[in-house]
């Protein structure tokens, strides 16, 4: 169990019913802030619209908190209007007297980090670019590529070259596909897509008018196309990731300069933990957190 959290004036814990609920809760005074989790008493902070961050579970939750862009994406994929509290990324929120500054993490459209200003606690969600994030005492962050075997660079030049030859690309329909579409438009190639990929793209000013074809990762095999991913289990892929690699995660931690790191989404590998320890960083994972039956 973590006994140092009193130093920050917050309680970070996991909720448990019959089993653990996803991700974490931060209790500030008498108010709970559930991060990327099922609805609960208090507020639900939604870092972005990917399904494993539980935004759709909160689409009708009046105390769900999400960026305007995240709310728009959730409304498209959920086919219901997001009923929670929305904000422009960069705004400072005041929720029950708790001030929370928001920052762009550049993971997907609308992705947001939440900084509890009076407690110096930062929750990042998933991150592609950390440069705008503030320093903090307690950093609560992701660990998708917290593995020293995962060091990579985006292969944008390769992507453009293959697109000009008419190849087909598989991408996650929410976020990755729109990033790919934007790259193709910016390079004068254009893109072709339909379904959810096209709907979200159009909602943010990207119109499918012909060009390189973008399909979901479930469909790309039909075309013998390329997966846009850094995941090594894809045999035919072009590296295009919306996450920091292992070096980027370490650089982000150095940039934020926390006293302690909690990895709340994903778990670092032993080799990454060893590197953290060698650099003098204290850290915890979800396994170290206390849990409360709620």
PDB file of C-alpha atoms in Angstrom:
ATOM      1  CA  UNK A   1       0.000   0.000   0.000  1.00  0.00           C
ATOM      2  CA  UNK A   2       1.111   3.561  -0.608  1.00  0.00           C
ATOM      3  CA  UNK A   3       1.559   5.601   2.568  1.00  0.00           C
ATOM      4  CA  UNK A   4       3.165   8.717   1.074  1.00  0.00           C
ATOM      5  CA  UNK A   5       0.038  10.138  -0.568  1.00  0.00           C
ATOM      6  CA  UNK A   6      -0.867  12.204   2.476  1.00  0.00           C
ATOM      7  CA  UNK A   7       2.122  14.354   1.513  1.00  0.00           C
ATOM      8  CA  UNK A   8       0.162  15.559  -1.519  1.00  0.00           C
ATOM      9  CA  UNK A   9      -3.140  16.158   0.257  1.00  0.00           C
ATOM     10  CA  UNK A  10      -4.999  13.625  -1.896  1.00  0.00           C
ATOM     11  CA  UNK A  11      -6.024   9.996  -1.665  1.00  0.00           C
ATOM     12  CA  UNK A  12      -5.468   7.869  -4.761  1.00  0.00           C
ATOM     13  CA  UNK A  13      -7.233   4.516  -4.683  1.00  0.00           C
ATOM     14  CA  UNK A  14      -8.978   1.833  -6.692  1.00  0.00           C
ATOM     15  CA  UNK A  15     -12.700   1.213  -6.439  1.00  0.00           C
ATOM     16  CA  UNK A  16     -13.946  -2.309  -5.888  1.00  0.00           C
ATOM     17  CA  UNK A  17     -17.364  -3.849  -6.161  1.00  0.00           C
ATOM     18  CA  UNK A  18     -17.435  -7.530  -6.995  1.00  0.00           C
ATOM     19  CA  UNK A  19     -14.175  -6.872  -8.846  1.00  0.00           C
ATOM     20  CA  UNK A  20     -11.893  -3.899  -9.384  1.00  0.00           C
ATOM     21  CA  UNK A  21     -13.261  -1.052 -11.470  1.00  0.00           C
ATOM     22  CA  UNK A  22     -10.835   0.232 -14.109  1.00  0.00           C
ATOM     23  CA  UNK A  23      -8.189   2.821 -13.431  1.00  0.00           C
ATOM     24  CA  UNK A  24      -8.187   5.098 -10.387  1.00  0.00           C
ATOM     25  CA  UNK A  25      -9.983   7.592  -8.206  1.00  0.00           C
ATOM     26  CA  UNK A  26      -8.454  10.731  -6.693  1.00  0.00           C
ATOM     27  CA  UNK A  27     -10.177  11.988  -3.558  1.00  0.00           C
ATOM     28  CA  UNK A  28      -9.680  15.667  -2.795  1.00  0.00           C
ATOM     29  CA  UNK A  29     -11.368  16.688   0.430  1.00  0.00           C
ATOM     30  CA  UNK A  30     -14.839  15.199   0.121  1.00  0.00           C
ATOM     31  CA  UNK A  31     -14.910  15.023  -3.675  1.00  0.00           C
ATOM     32  CA  UNK A  32     -13.979  12.002  -5.771  1.00  0.00           C
ATOM     33  CA  UNK A  33     -12.546  12.306  -9.273  1.00  0.00           C
ATOM     34  CA  UNK A  34     -12.735   9.005 -11.155  1.00  0.00           C
ATOM     35  CA  UNK A  35     -10.193   8.871 -13.978  1.00  0.00           C
ATOM     36  CA  UNK A  36     -11.163   6.928 -17.126  1.00  0.00           C
ATOM     37  CA  UNK A  37     -13.553   4.715 -15.204  1.00  0.00           C
ATOM     38  CA  UNK A  38     -17.189   3.770 -14.693  1.00  0.00           C
ATOM     39  CA  UNK A  39     -19.523   6.466 -13.343  1.00  0.00           C
ATOM     40  CA  UNK A  40     -19.411   7.059  -9.606  1.00  0.00           C
ATOM     41  CA  UNK A  41     -20.224   9.649  -6.979  1.00  0.00           C
ATOM     42  CA  UNK A  42     -18.293  12.790  -7.718  1.00  0.00           C
ATOM     43  CA  UNK A  43     -16.864  13.578 -11.163  1.00  0.00           C
ATOM     44  CA  UNK A  44     -15.609  11.341 -13.955  1.00  0.00           C
ATOM     45  CA  UNK A  45     -12.592  12.757 -15.793  1.00  0.00           C
ATOM     46  CA  UNK A  46     -12.394  11.418 -19.360  1.00  0.00           C
ATOM     47  CA  UNK A  47      -8.923  11.884 -20.832  1.00  0.00           C
ATOM     48  CA  UNK A  48      -9.953  10.938 -24.394  1.00  0.00           C
ATOM     49  CA  UNK A  49     -12.477   9.006 -26.485  1.00  0.00           C
ATOM     50  CA  UNK A  50     -10.847   5.581 -26.822  1.00  0.00           C
ATOM     51  CA  UNK A  51     -13.042   2.766 -25.522  1.00  0.00           C
ATOM     52  CA  UNK A  52     -10.559   1.546 -22.913  1.00  0.00           C
ATOM     53  CA  UNK A  53     -10.886   4.940 -21.186  1.00  0.00           C
ATOM     54  CA  UNK A  54     -14.627   4.485 -20.609  1.00  0.00           C
ATOM     55  CA  UNK A  55     -15.998   7.650 -22.165  1.00  0.00           C
ATOM     56  CA  UNK A  56     -19.026   5.871 -23.632  1.00  0.00           C
ATOM     57  CA  UNK A  57     -19.868   4.514 -20.183  1.00  0.00           C
ATOM     58  CA  UNK A  58     -20.214   8.156 -19.121  1.00  0.00           C
ATOM     59  CA  UNK A  59     -22.015   9.623 -22.120  1.00  0.00           C
ATOM     60  CA  UNK A  60     -25.217  10.212 -20.100  1.00  0.00           C
ATOM     61  CA  UNK A  61     -23.386  11.111 -16.877  1.00  0.00           C
ATOM     62  CA  UNK A  62     -24.033  14.773 -16.031  1.00  0.00           C
ATOM     63  CA  UNK A  63     -20.851  14.860 -13.947  1.00  0.00           C
ATOM     64  CA  UNK A  64     -18.600  13.411 -16.618  1.00  0.00           C
ATOM     65  CA  UNK A  65     -15.909  15.895 -17.659  1.00  0.00           C
ATOM     66  CA  UNK A  66     -14.411  15.871 -21.159  1.00  0.00           C
ATOM     67  CA  UNK A  67     -13.003  18.237 -23.767  1.00  0.00           C
ATOM     68  CA  UNK A  68     -15.404  19.543 -26.412  1.00  0.00           C
ATOM     69  CA  UNK A  69     -13.646  17.400 -29.010  1.00  0.00           C
ATOM     70  CA  UNK A  70     -13.837  14.265 -26.871  1.00  0.00           C
ATOM     71  CA  UNK A  71     -17.546  14.919 -26.243  1.00  0.00           C
ATOM     72  CA  UNK A  72     -18.123  15.319 -29.997  1.00  0.00           C
ATOM     73  CA  UNK A  73     -16.398  12.023 -30.799  1.00  0.00           C
ATOM     74  CA  UNK A  74     -18.299  10.182 -28.054  1.00  0.00           C
ATOM     75  CA  UNK A  75     -21.573  11.601 -29.369  1.00  0.00           C
ATOM     76  CA  UNK A  76     -20.757  10.339 -32.869  1.00  0.00           C
ATOM     77  CA  UNK A  77     -19.791   6.822 -31.846  1.00  0.00           C
ATOM     78  CA  UNK A  78     -22.443   6.530 -29.117  1.00  0.00           C
ATOM     79  CA  UNK A  79     -25.185   8.120 -31.234  1.00  0.00           C
ATOM     80  CA  UNK A  80     -26.301  10.058 -28.158  1.00  0.00           C
ATOM     81  CA  UNK A  81     -25.514  13.564 -27.008  1.00  0.00           C
ATOM     82  CA  UNK A  82     -22.807  13.761 -24.354  1.00  0.00           C
ATOM     83  CA  UNK A  83     -24.547  15.192 -21.291  1.00  0.00           C
ATOM     84  CA  UNK A  84     -21.561  15.995 -19.110  1.00  0.00           C
ATOM     85  CA  UNK A  85     -19.382  19.035 -18.534  1.00  0.00           C
ATOM     86  CA  UNK A  86     -17.257  20.128 -21.496  1.00  0.00           C
ATOM     87  CA  UNK A  87     -14.301  22.469 -21.791  1.00  0.00           C
ATOM     88  CA  UNK A  88     -11.790  23.810 -24.257  1.00  0.00           C
ATOM     89  CA  UNK A  89      -8.386  22.189 -23.808  1.00  0.00           C
ATOM     90  CA  UNK A  90      -6.274  24.736 -21.941  1.00  0.00           C
ATOM     91  CA  UNK A  91      -9.140  25.893 -19.730  1.00  0.00           C
ATOM     92  CA  UNK A  92      -8.973  25.789 -15.943  1.00  0.00           C
ATOM     93  CA  UNK A  93     -11.953  24.019 -14.373  1.00  0.00           C
ATOM     94  CA  UNK A  94     -13.433  24.672 -10.951  1.00  0.00           C
ATOM     95  CA  UNK A  95     -15.231  21.537  -9.752  1.00  0.00           C
ATOM     96  CA  UNK A  96     -16.583  21.744  -6.202  1.00  0.00           C
ATOM     97  CA  UNK A  97     -13.898  24.316  -5.465  1.00  0.00           C
ATOM     98  CA  UNK A  98     -11.088  22.125  -6.861  1.00  0.00           C
ATOM     99  CA  UNK A  99      -9.107  23.912  -9.563  1.00  0.00           C
ATOM    100  CA  UNK A 100      -7.959  21.720 -12.439  1.00  0.00           C
ATOM    101  CA  UNK A 101      -5.910  23.054 -15.349  1.00  0.00           C
ATOM    102  CA  UNK A 102      -6.215  21.141 -18.634  1.00  0.00           C
ATOM    103  CA  UNK A 103      -3.436  20.420 -21.134  1.00  0.00           C
ATOM    104  CA  UNK A 104      -3.255  18.852 -24.596  1.00  0.00           C
ATOM    105  CA  UNK A 105      -1.384  15.532 -24.740  1.00  0.00           C
ATOM    106  CA  UNK A 106      -1.623  15.253 -28.575  1.00  0.00           C
ATOM    107  CA  UNK A 107      -2.552  11.556 -28.312  1.00  0.00           C
ATOM    108  CA  UNK A 108      -5.737  11.930 -30.371  1.00  0.00           C
ATOM    109  CA  UNK A 109      -8.130  14.794 -31.090  1.00  0.00           C
ATOM    110  CA  UNK A 110      -9.243  16.266 -27.760  1.00  0.00           C
ATOM    111  CA  UNK A 111      -6.982  14.193 -25.522  1.00  0.00           C
ATOM    112  CA  UNK A 112      -6.422  15.949 -22.213  1.00  0.00           C
ATOM    113  CA  UNK A 113      -4.222  15.914 -19.124  1.00  0.00           C
ATOM    114  CA  UNK A 114      -5.660  17.185 -15.816  1.00  0.00           C
ATOM    115  CA  UNK A 115      -3.489  19.132 -13.363  1.00  0.00           C
ATOM    116  CA  UNK A 116      -4.773  19.606  -9.802  1.00  0.00           C
ATOM    117  CA  UNK A 117      -3.144  22.975  -9.254  1.00  0.00           C
ATOM    118  CA  UNK A 118      -3.408  23.294  -5.472  1.00  0.00           C
ATOM    119  CA  UNK A 119      -2.037  19.789  -4.929  1.00  0.00           C
ATOM    120  CA  UNK A 120       0.599  19.655  -7.686  1.00  0.00           C
ATOM    121  CA  UNK A 121      -0.844  16.402  -9.056  1.00  0.00           C
ATOM    122  CA  UNK A 122      -0.891  15.706 -12.810  1.00  0.00           C
ATOM    123  CA  UNK A 123      -2.923  12.977 -14.549  1.00  0.00           C
ATOM    124  CA  UNK A 124      -1.808  12.665 -18.159  1.00  0.00           C
ATOM    125  CA  UNK A 125      -3.963  10.034 -19.830  1.00  0.00           C
ATOM    126  CA  UNK A 126      -2.183   8.744 -22.952  1.00  0.00           C
ATOM    127  CA  UNK A 127       0.560  11.019 -24.314  1.00  0.00           C
ATOM    128  CA  UNK A 128       2.171  11.647 -27.686  1.00  0.00           C
ATOM    129  CA  UNK A 129       3.838  14.993 -26.904  1.00  0.00           C
ATOM    130  CA  UNK A 130       4.686  16.037 -23.336  1.00  0.00           C
ATOM    131  CA  UNK A 131       6.241  19.429 -24.029  1.00  0.00           C
ATOM    132  CA  UNK A 132       3.258  21.479 -22.813  1.00  0.00           C
ATOM    133  CA  UNK A 133       2.804  19.503 -19.593  1.00  0.00           C
ATOM    134  CA  UNK A 134       3.723  21.209 -16.307  1.00  0.00           C
ATOM    135  CA  UNK A 135       6.140  20.075 -13.641  1.00  0.00           C
ATOM    136  CA  UNK A 136       4.436  18.300 -10.759  1.00  0.00           C
ATOM    137  CA  UNK A 137       5.044  16.515  -7.482  1.00  0.00           C
ATOM    138  CA  UNK A 138       2.881  13.484  -8.239  1.00  0.00           C
ATOM    139  CA  UNK A 139       2.631  12.212 -11.820  1.00  0.00           C
ATOM    140  CA  UNK A 140      -0.122   9.723 -12.700  1.00  0.00           C
ATOM    141  CA  UNK A 141       0.528   8.471 -16.210  1.00  0.00           C
ATOM    142  CA  UNK A 142       0.347   5.714 -18.815  1.00  0.00           C
ATOM    143  CA  UNK A 143       2.730   2.835 -19.447  1.00  0.00           C
ATOM    144  CA  UNK A 144       1.760   1.620 -22.931  1.00  0.00           C
ATOM    145  CA  UNK A 145       5.354   1.469 -24.161  1.00  0.00           C
ATOM    146  CA  UNK A 146       7.094   1.377 -20.784  1.00  0.00           C
ATOM    147  CA  UNK A 147       9.373  -1.333 -22.100  1.00  0.00           C
ATOM    148  CA  UNK A 148      12.971  -0.629 -23.092  1.00  0.00           C
ATOM    149  CA  UNK A 149      12.504  -2.949 -26.089  1.00  0.00           C
ATOM    150  CA  UNK A 150      10.028  -0.453 -27.558  1.00  0.00           C
ATOM    151  CA  UNK A 151      12.057   2.411 -28.990  1.00  0.00           C
ATOM    152  CA  UNK A 152      10.773   3.687 -32.313  1.00  0.00           C
ATOM    153  CA  UNK A 153      10.323   6.668 -34.609  1.00  0.00           C
ATOM    154  CA  UNK A 154       7.248   7.425 -36.706  1.00  0.00           C
ATOM    155  CA  UNK A 155       7.820   6.395 -40.321  1.00  0.00           C
ATOM    156  CA  UNK A 156       5.889   9.241 -41.901  1.00  0.00           C
ATOM    157  CA  UNK A 157       8.073   9.321 -45.013  1.00  0.00           C
ATOM    158  CA  UNK A 158       7.449   5.606 -45.585  1.00  0.00           C
ATOM    159  CA  UNK A 159       3.709   6.145 -45.068  1.00  0.00           C
ATOM    160  CA  UNK A 160       3.624   8.918 -47.676  1.00  0.00           C
ATOM    161  CA  UNK A 161       5.712   6.887 -50.145  1.00  0.00           C
ATOM    162  CA  UNK A 162       3.384   3.875 -49.864  1.00  0.00           C
ATOM    163  CA  UNK A 163       0.307   6.111 -50.096  1.00  0.00           C
ATOM    164  CA  UNK A 164       1.549   7.586 -53.370  1.00  0.00           C
ATOM    165  CA  UNK A 165       1.762   4.012 -54.706  1.00  0.00           C
ATOM    166  CA  UNK A 166      -1.872   3.348 -53.847  1.00  0.00           C
ATOM    167  CA  UNK A 167      -1.437   1.078 -50.834  1.00  0.00           C
ATOM    168  CA  UNK A 168      -4.254   0.571 -48.310  1.00  0.00           C
ATOM    169  CA  UNK A 169      -3.768   1.329 -44.612  1.00  0.00           C
ATOM    170  CA  UNK A 170      -5.359  -0.070 -41.475  1.00  0.00           C
ATOM    171  CA  UNK A 171      -5.763   2.254 -38.514  1.00  0.00           C
ATOM    172  CA  UNK A 172      -7.805   2.502 -35.348  1.00  0.00           C
ATOM    173  CA  UNK A 173     -10.995   4.308 -36.441  1.00  0.00           C
ATOM    174  CA  UNK A 174     -10.850   6.775 -33.540  1.00  0.00           C
ATOM    175  CA  UNK A 175      -7.784   9.012 -33.557  1.00  0.00           C
ATOM    176  CA  UNK A 176      -5.156   7.158 -35.589  1.00  0.00           C
ATOM    177  CA  UNK A 177      -7.253   7.149 -38.772  1.00  0.00           C
ATOM    178  CA  UNK A 178      -7.871  10.906 -38.547  1.00  0.00           C
ATOM    179  CA  UNK A 179      -4.176  11.581 -37.953  1.00  0.00           C
ATOM    180  CA  UNK A 180      -3.367   9.521 -41.036  1.00  0.00           C
ATOM    181  CA  UNK A 181      -6.008  11.394 -43.038  1.00  0.00           C
ATOM    182  CA  UNK A 182      -4.542  14.738 -41.987  1.00  0.00           C
ATOM    183  CA  UNK A 183      -1.033  13.686 -43.012  1.00  0.00           C
ATOM    184  CA  UNK A 184      -2.337  12.568 -46.416  1.00  0.00           C
ATOM    185  CA  UNK A 185      -4.218  15.833 -46.954  1.00  0.00           C
ATOM    186  CA  UNK A 186      -1.224  17.943 -45.924  1.00  0.00           C
ATOM    187  CA  UNK A 187       0.907  16.112 -48.473  1.00  0.00           C
ATOM    188  CA  UNK A 188      -1.551  16.561 -51.343  1.00  0.00           C
ATOM    189  CA  UNK A 189      -2.540  12.887 -51.540  1.00  0.00           C
ATOM    190  CA  UNK A 190      -5.998  12.962 -50.026  1.00  0.00           C
ATOM    191  CA  UNK A 191      -7.791   9.992 -48.542  1.00  0.00           C
ATOM    192  CA  UNK A 192     -10.683   7.635 -49.047  1.00  0.00           C
ATOM    193  CA  UNK A 193     -12.662   6.259 -46.095  1.00  0.00           C
ATOM    194  CA  UNK A 194     -16.184   5.480 -44.992  1.00  0.00           C
ATOM    195  CA  UNK A 195     -18.134   4.563 -41.884  1.00  0.00           C
ATOM    196  CA  UNK A 196     -16.896   5.757 -38.517  1.00  0.00           C
ATOM    197  CA  UNK A 197     -13.507   6.818 -39.872  1.00  0.00           C
ATOM    198  CA  UNK A 198     -15.123   9.199 -42.356  1.00  0.00           C
ATOM    199  CA  UNK A 199     -17.722  10.496 -39.863  1.00  0.00           C
ATOM    200  CA  UNK A 200     -15.144  11.517 -37.270  1.00  0.00           C
ATOM    201  CA  UNK A 201     -12.805  12.946 -39.897  1.00  0.00           C
ATOM    202  CA  UNK A 202     -15.577  15.065 -41.394  1.00  0.00           C
ATOM    203  CA  UNK A 203     -16.623  16.315 -37.948  1.00  0.00           C
ATOM    204  CA  UNK A 204     -13.159  17.864 -37.666  1.00  0.00           C
ATOM    205  CA  UNK A 205     -12.890  19.294 -41.165  1.00  0.00           C
ATOM    206  CA  UNK A 206     -11.307  16.344 -42.981  1.00  0.00           C
ATOM    207  CA  UNK A 207     -13.388  15.231 -45.957  1.00  0.00           C
ATOM    208  CA  UNK A 208     -12.807  11.945 -47.778  1.00  0.00           C
ATOM    209  CA  UNK A 209     -12.596  12.974 -51.441  1.00  0.00           C
ATOM    210  CA  UNK A 210     -10.462  10.195 -52.862  1.00  0.00           C
ATOM    211  CA  UNK A 211      -6.828   9.250 -52.432  1.00  0.00           C
ATOM    212  CA  UNK A 212      -5.144   6.623 -50.289  1.00  0.00           C
ATOM    213  CA  UNK A 213      -7.634   4.253 -48.686  1.00  0.00           C
ATOM    214  CA  UNK A 214      -7.856   4.075 -44.870  1.00  0.00           C
ATOM    215  CA  UNK A 215      -9.767   1.182 -43.309  1.00  0.00           C
ATOM    216  CA  UNK A 216     -10.072  -0.213 -39.797  1.00  0.00           C
ATOM    217  CA  UNK A 217      -7.456  -2.658 -38.509  1.00  0.00           C
ATOM    218  CA  UNK A 218     -10.130  -5.376 -38.750  1.00  0.00           C
ATOM    219  CA  UNK A 219     -10.482  -4.852 -42.515  1.00  0.00           C
ATOM    220  CA  UNK A 220      -6.932  -4.261 -43.693  1.00  0.00           C
ATOM    221  CA  UNK A 221      -6.154  -7.950 -44.274  1.00  0.00           C
ATOM    222  CA  UNK A 222      -8.733  -8.038 -47.051  1.00  0.00           C
ATOM    223  CA  UNK A 223      -6.559  -5.587 -48.975  1.00  0.00           C
ATOM    224  CA  UNK A 224      -3.154  -6.991 -47.937  1.00  0.00           C
ATOM    225  CA  UNK A 225      -2.491  -3.489 -46.668  1.00  0.00           C
ATOM    226  CA  UNK A 226      -0.265  -1.998 -44.003  1.00  0.00           C
ATOM    227  CA  UNK A 227      -1.101  -1.600 -40.345  1.00  0.00           C
ATOM    228  CA  UNK A 228      -0.275   1.854 -38.982  1.00  0.00           C
ATOM    229  CA  UNK A 229       1.100   0.888 -35.606  1.00  0.00           C
ATOM    230  CA  UNK A 230       4.197   0.460 -33.469  1.00  0.00           C
ATOM    231  CA  UNK A 231       2.955  -2.885 -32.165  1.00  0.00           C
ATOM    232  CA  UNK A 232       5.426  -5.569 -33.226  1.00  0.00           C
ATOM    233  CA  UNK A 233       2.820  -8.324 -33.537  1.00  0.00           C
ATOM    234  CA  UNK A 234       1.608  -6.759 -36.808  1.00  0.00           C
ATOM    235  CA  UNK A 235       3.592  -8.491 -39.554  1.00  0.00           C
ATOM    236  CA  UNK A 236       3.090  -5.860 -42.255  1.00  0.00           C
ATOM    237  CA  UNK A 237       3.200  -2.468 -40.603  1.00  0.00           C
ATOM    238  CA  UNK A 238       4.407   1.093 -40.853  1.00  0.00           C
ATOM    239  CA  UNK A 239       5.320   2.638 -37.542  1.00  0.00           C
ATOM    240  CA  UNK A 240       2.862   5.416 -36.819  1.00  0.00           C
ATOM    241  CA  UNK A 241       2.094   5.648 -33.123  1.00  0.00           C
ATOM    242  CA  UNK A 242      -0.025   8.008 -31.049  1.00  0.00           C
ATOM    243  CA  UNK A 243       2.006   7.181 -27.937  1.00  0.00           C
ATOM    244  CA  UNK A 244       5.444   8.068 -26.653  1.00  0.00           C
ATOM    245  CA  UNK A 245       7.956   5.246 -26.957  1.00  0.00           C
ATOM    246  CA  UNK A 246      10.045   4.105 -23.970  1.00  0.00           C
ATOM    247  CA  UNK A 247      12.528   6.956 -24.424  1.00  0.00           C
ATOM    248  CA  UNK A 248       9.731   9.479 -24.695  1.00  0.00           C
ATOM    249  CA  UNK A 249       8.088   8.230 -21.507  1.00  0.00           C
ATOM    250  CA  UNK A 250      11.367   8.559 -19.645  1.00  0.00           C
ATOM    251  CA  UNK A 251      11.885  12.057 -21.077  1.00  0.00           C
ATOM    252  CA  UNK A 252       8.354  13.020 -20.011  1.00  0.00           C
ATOM    253  CA  UNK A 253       9.060  11.906 -16.459  1.00  0.00           C
ATOM    254  CA  UNK A 254      12.266  13.926 -16.449  1.00  0.00           C
ATOM    255  CA  UNK A 255      10.383  16.911 -17.887  1.00  0.00           C
ATOM    256  CA  UNK A 256       7.639  16.777 -15.225  1.00  0.00           C
ATOM    257  CA  UNK A 257      10.231  16.090 -12.486  1.00  0.00           C
ATOM    258  CA  UNK A 258       7.860  14.416  -9.993  1.00  0.00           C
ATOM    259  CA  UNK A 259       8.640  13.130  -6.516  1.00  0.00           C
ATOM    260  CA  UNK A 260       6.643  10.014  -7.355  1.00  0.00           C
ATOM    261  CA  UNK A 261       5.077   8.372 -10.421  1.00  0.00           C
ATOM    262  CA  UNK A 262       1.972   6.181 -10.462  1.00  0.00           C
ATOM    263  CA  UNK A 263       1.377   4.144 -13.623  1.00  0.00           C
ATOM    264  CA  UNK A 264      -2.391   3.835 -13.883  1.00  0.00           C
ATOM    265  CA  UNK A 265      -2.951   2.653 -17.469  1.00  0.00           C
ATOM    266  CA  UNK A 266      -0.702  -0.221 -18.371  1.00  0.00           C
ATOM    267  CA  UNK A 267       2.204  -1.503 -16.335  1.00  0.00           C
ATOM    268  CA  UNK A 268       5.927  -0.932 -16.855  1.00  0.00           C
ATOM    269  CA  UNK A 269       8.076  -3.938 -17.588  1.00  0.00           C
ATOM    270  CA  UNK A 270      10.881  -5.018 -15.263  1.00  0.00           C
ATOM    271  CA  UNK A 271      13.498  -3.544 -17.586  1.00  0.00           C
ATOM    272  CA  UNK A 272      11.743  -0.148 -17.556  1.00  0.00           C
ATOM    273  CA  UNK A 273      11.391  -0.280 -13.759  1.00  0.00           C
ATOM    274  CA  UNK A 274      15.107  -1.009 -13.502  1.00  0.00           C
ATOM    275  CA  UNK A 275      15.875   2.051 -15.638  1.00  0.00           C
ATOM    276  CA  UNK A 276      13.595   4.223 -13.483  1.00  0.00           C
ATOM    277  CA  UNK A 277      15.335   3.048 -10.323  1.00  0.00           C
ATOM    278  CA  UNK A 278      18.754   3.720 -11.828  1.00  0.00           C
ATOM    279  CA  UNK A 279      17.678   7.329 -12.419  1.00  0.00           C
ATOM    280  CA  UNK A 280      16.421   7.694  -8.864  1.00  0.00           C
ATOM    281  CA  UNK A 281      12.671   7.782  -9.527  1.00  0.00           C
ATOM    282  CA  UNK A 282      10.122   6.414  -7.065  1.00  0.00           C
ATOM    283  CA  UNK A 283       7.094   4.795  -8.658  1.00  0.00           C
ATOM    284  CA  UNK A 284       4.065   2.620  -8.059  1.00  0.00           C
ATOM    285  CA  UNK A 285       1.514   0.693 -10.110  1.00  0.00           C
ATOM    286  CA  UNK A 286      -2.162  -0.091  -9.595  1.00  0.00           C
ATOM    287  CA  UNK A 287      -1.147  -3.180  -7.625  1.00  0.00           C
ATOM    288  CA  UNK A 288       0.290  -0.908  -4.933  1.00  0.00           C
ATOM    289  CA  UNK A 289      -2.855   1.155  -4.426  1.00  0.00           C
ATOM    290  CA  UNK A 290      -5.344   0.687  -1.648  1.00  0.00           C
ATOM    291  CA  UNK A 291      -8.870  -0.204  -2.651  1.00  0.00           C
ATOM    292  CA  UNK A 292     -12.225   0.833  -1.243  1.00  0.00           C
ATOM    293  CA  UNK A 293     -15.452  -1.152  -1.523  1.00  0.00           C
ATOM    294  CA  UNK A 294     -17.999   1.260  -3.018  1.00  0.00           C
TER     295      UNK A 294
END
